[in-house]
Coordinates of C-alpha atoms in Angstrom, one line a residue:
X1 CA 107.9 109.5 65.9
X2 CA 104.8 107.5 67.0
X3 CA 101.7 109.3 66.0
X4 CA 99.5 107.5 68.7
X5 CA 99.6 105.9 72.3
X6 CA 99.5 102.3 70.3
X7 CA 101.3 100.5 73.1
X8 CA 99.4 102.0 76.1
X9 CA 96.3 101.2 74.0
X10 CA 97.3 97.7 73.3
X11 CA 98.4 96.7 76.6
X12 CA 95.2 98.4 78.3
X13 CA 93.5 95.9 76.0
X14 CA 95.2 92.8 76.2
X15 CA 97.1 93.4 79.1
X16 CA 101.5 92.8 79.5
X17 CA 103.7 90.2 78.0
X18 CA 103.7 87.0 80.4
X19 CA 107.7 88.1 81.0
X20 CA 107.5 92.3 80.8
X21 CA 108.7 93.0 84.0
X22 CA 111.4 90.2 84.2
X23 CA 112.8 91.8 81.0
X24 CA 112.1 94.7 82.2
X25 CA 114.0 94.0 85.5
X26 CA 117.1 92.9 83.3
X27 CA 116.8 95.5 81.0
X28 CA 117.6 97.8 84.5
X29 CA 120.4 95.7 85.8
X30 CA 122.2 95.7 82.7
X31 CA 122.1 99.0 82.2
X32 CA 125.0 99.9 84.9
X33 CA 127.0 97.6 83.2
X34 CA 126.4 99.4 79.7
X35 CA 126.8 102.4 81.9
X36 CA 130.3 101.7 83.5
X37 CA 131.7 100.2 79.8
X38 CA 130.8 103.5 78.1
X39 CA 132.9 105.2 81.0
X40 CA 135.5 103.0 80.5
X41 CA 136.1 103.5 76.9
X42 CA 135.4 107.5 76.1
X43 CA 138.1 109.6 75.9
X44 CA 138.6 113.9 75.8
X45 CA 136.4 116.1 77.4
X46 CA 133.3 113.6 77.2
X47 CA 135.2 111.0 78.9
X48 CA 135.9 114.0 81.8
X49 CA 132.0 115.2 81.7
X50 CA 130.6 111.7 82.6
X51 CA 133.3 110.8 85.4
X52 CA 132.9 114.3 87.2
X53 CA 129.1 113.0 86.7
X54 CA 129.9 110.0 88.1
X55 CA 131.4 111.2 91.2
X56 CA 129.2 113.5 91.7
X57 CA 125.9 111.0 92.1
X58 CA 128.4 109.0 94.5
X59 CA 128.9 111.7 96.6
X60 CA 125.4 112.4 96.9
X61 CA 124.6 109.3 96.9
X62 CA 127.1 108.3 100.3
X63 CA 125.9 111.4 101.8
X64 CA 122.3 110.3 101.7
X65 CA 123.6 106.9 103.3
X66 CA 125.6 109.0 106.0
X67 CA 122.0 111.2 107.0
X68 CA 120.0 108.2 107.1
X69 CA 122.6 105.9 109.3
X70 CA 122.4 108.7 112.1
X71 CA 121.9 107.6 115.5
X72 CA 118.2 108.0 116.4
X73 CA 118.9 107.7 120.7
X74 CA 117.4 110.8 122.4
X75 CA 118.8 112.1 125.5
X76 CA 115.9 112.9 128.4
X77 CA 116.0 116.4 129.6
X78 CA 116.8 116.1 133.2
X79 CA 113.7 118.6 134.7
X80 CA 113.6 118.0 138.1
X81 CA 113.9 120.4 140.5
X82 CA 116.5 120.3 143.1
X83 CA 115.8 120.9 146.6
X84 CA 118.3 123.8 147.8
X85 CA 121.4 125.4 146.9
X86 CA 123.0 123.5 144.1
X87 CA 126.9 123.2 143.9
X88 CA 129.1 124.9 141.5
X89 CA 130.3 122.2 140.0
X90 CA 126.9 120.5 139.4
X91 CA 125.9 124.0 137.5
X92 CA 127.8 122.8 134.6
X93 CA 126.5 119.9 134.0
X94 CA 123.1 122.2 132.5
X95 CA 124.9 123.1 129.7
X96 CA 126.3 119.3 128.4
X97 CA 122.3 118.5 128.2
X98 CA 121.7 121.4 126.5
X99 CA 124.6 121.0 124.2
X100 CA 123.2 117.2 123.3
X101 CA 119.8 118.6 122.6
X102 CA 121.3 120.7 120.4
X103 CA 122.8 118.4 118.4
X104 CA 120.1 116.2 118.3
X105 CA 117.9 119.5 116.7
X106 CA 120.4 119.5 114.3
X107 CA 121.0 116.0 113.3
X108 CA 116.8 116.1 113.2
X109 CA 117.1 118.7 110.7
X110 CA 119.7 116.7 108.5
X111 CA 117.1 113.7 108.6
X112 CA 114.4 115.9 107.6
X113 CA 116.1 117.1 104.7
X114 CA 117.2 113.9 103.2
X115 CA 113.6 113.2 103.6
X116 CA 113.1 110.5 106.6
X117 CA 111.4 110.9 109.4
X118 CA 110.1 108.4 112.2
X119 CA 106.6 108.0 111.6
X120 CA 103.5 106.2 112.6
X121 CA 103.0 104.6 109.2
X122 CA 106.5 103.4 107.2
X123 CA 104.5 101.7 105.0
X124 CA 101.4 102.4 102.7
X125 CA 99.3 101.3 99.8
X126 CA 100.0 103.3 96.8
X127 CA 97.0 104.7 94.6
X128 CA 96.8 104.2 90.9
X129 CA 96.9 107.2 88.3
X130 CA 93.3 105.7 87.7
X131 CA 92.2 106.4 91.0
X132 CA 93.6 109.6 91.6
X133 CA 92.5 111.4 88.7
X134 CA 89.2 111.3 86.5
X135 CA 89.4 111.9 82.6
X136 CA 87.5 115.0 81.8
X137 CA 86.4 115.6 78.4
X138 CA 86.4 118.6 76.9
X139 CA 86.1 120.7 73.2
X140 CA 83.0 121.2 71.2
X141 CA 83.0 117.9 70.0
X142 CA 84.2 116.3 73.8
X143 CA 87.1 114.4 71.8
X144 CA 90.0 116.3 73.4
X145 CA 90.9 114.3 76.9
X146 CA 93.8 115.8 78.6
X147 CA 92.3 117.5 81.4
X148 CA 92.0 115.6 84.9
X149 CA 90.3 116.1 87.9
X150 CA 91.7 114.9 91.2
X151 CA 89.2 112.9 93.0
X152 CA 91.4 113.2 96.5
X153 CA 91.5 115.8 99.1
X154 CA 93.9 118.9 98.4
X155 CA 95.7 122.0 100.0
X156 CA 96.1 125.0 98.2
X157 CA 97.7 128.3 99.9
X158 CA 95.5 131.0 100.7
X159 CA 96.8 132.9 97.6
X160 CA 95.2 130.8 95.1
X161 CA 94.0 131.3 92.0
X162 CA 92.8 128.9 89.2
X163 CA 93.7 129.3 85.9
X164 CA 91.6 130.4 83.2
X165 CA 89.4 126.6 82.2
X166 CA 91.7 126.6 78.5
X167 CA 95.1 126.1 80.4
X168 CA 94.1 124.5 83.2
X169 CA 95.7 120.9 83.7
X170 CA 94.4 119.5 86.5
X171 CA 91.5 120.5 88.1
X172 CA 90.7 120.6 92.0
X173 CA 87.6 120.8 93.3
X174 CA 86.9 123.3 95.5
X175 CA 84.6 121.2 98.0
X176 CA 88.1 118.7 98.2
X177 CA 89.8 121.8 99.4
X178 CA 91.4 121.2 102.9
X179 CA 92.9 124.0 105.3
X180 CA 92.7 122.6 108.4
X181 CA 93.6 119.0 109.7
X182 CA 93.0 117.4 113.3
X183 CA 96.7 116.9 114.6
X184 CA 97.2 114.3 117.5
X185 CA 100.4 115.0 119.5
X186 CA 101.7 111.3 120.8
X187 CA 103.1 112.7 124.2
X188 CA 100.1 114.6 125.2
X189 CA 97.5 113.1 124.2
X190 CA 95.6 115.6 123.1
X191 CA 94.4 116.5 119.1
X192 CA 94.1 120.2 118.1
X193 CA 92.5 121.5 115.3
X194 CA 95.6 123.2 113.4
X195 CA 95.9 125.0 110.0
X196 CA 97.9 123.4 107.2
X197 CA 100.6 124.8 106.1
X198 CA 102.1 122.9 102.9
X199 CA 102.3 119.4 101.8
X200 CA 106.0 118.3 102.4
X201 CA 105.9 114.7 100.6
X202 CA 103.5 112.8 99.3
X203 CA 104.6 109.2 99.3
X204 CA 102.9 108.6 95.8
X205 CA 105.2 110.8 94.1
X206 CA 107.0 114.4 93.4
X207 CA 104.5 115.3 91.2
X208 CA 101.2 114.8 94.0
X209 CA 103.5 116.6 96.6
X210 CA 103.8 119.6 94.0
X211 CA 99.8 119.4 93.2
X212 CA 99.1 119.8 97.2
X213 CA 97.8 116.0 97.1
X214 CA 96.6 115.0 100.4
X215 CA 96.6 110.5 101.1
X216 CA 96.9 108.4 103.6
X217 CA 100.9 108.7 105.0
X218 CA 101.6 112.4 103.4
X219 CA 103.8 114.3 105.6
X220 CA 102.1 117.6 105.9
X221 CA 103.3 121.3 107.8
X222 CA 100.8 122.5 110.7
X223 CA 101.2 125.8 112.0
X224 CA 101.6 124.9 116.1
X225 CA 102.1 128.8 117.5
X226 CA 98.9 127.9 119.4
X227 CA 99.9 124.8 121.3
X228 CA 103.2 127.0 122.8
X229 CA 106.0 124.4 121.9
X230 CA 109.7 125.8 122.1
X231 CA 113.1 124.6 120.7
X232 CA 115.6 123.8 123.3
X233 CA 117.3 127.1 122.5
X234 CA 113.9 128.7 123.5
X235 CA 112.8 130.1 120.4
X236 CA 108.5 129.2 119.5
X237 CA 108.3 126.7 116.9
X238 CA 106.0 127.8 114.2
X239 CA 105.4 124.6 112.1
X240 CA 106.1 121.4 112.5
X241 CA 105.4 118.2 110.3
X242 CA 102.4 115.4 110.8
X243 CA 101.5 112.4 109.1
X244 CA 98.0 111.7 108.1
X245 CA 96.6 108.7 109.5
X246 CA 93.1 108.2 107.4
X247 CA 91.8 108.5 104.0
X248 CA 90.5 111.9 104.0
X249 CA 88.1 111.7 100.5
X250 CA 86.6 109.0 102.7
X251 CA 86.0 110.6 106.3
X252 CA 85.6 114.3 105.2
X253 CA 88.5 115.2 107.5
X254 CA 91.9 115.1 108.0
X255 CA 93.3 113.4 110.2
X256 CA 97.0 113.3 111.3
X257 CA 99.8 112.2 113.6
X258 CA 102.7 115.5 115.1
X259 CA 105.9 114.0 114.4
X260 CA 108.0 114.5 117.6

């Protein structure tokens, strides 16, 4: 076992190899290959363990293409108001709209959960490890270096409580502390001042989403009881998810986009 980071010390130096990445790129294709041989030739119960594994990431893996090839059309709610009796067999028709409303609620929620949405910014720039965190030095002698401080903006839930300072991994900064963002709804036109709920991705990584790491382009939960929005089914919708639209260490605020 390596006693040191040697490698990471070296290349922080001296930088890469002139042909890391394309070995490294090579190293990754070849791998399935290496992969699919090994399945090929084990026998017995290992031989059984790694082709139920097998299947298994395939099936997850063509149900994640089946979510995210969806049809995105939206059916307009017919609202207008008809002047006089309507006929009987017109009454029906209520119901077919509601009924594709529906099932556009549901396929929403099937999109949501394999994690795509339809938002303002597809694309963003991602932030170094060097920028997000600071090195914070710590012991007697201030040799020990393996706490970090995030430099960004954060949410934590109301129930929050740091750890005592000799476990504590990462540390964030009370005056980076963010409860509120200012949401902009795209069909109204209007931006309300809502409280934030939870950080539901941050495009960076898992482990940012599970710090409450707030970028530019994290999806984030608002609580939107105020602004009166209803499901088709009538029930109040409680949260719903933004985007955030500027670099909130910057501007001192949050600012984000409602996903509708």
């Amino acid at each position: 076992m390596p006693q040191g980071d040697h490698i990471d010390l070296h290349r922080k130096r001296n930088g890469y190899r002139h042909d890391h990445f394309e070995r490294l790129r090579k190293k990754k294709a070849r791998e399935v290959h290496k992969h699919s041989q090994i399945a090929q030739k084990t026998l017995g119960i290992k031989g059984k363990m790694i082709s139920k594994e097998n299947y298994r990431n395939k099936a997850l893996m063509k149900k994640t293409l089946a979510m995210h090839e969806e049809s995105a059309t939206r059916k307009k709610v017919d609202d207008e108001v008809h002047e006089g009796a309507i006929p009987s067999y017109l009454m029906d028709r209520e119901t077919t709209t509601r009924a594709k409303a529906l099932s556009n609620s549901i396929k929403q929620k099937r999109k949501e959960k394999a994690g795509k949405w339809d938002v303002p910014l597809p694309k963003v720039r991602p932030v170094a490890e060097d920028e997000m965190f600071r090195v914070i030095r710590t012991g007697k002698r201030k040799t020990k270096q393996w706490k970090r401080m995030i430099t960004k903006a954060t949410f934590v839930g109301p129930s929050f409580t740091r750890k005592p300072p000799k476990y504590e991994r990462f540390i964030r900064p009370s005056g980076m502390r963010f409860t509120k963002a200012h949401v902009t709804h795209p069909e109204l036109k209007c931006t309300f001042n809502l409280e934030i709920v939870s950080v539901k991705k941050n495009p960076n990584g898992p482990m940012y989403t599970s710090l409450g790491v707030i970028t530019r382009g994290t999806i984030i939960e608002v609580n939107v009881s105020e602004l009166g929005l209803v499901t088709p089914a009538g029930k109040v919708v409680w949260g719903k998810y933004a985007q955030v639209t500027n670099n909130p260490e910057n501007d001192g605020c949050i600012n984000a986009v409602l996903l509708v």
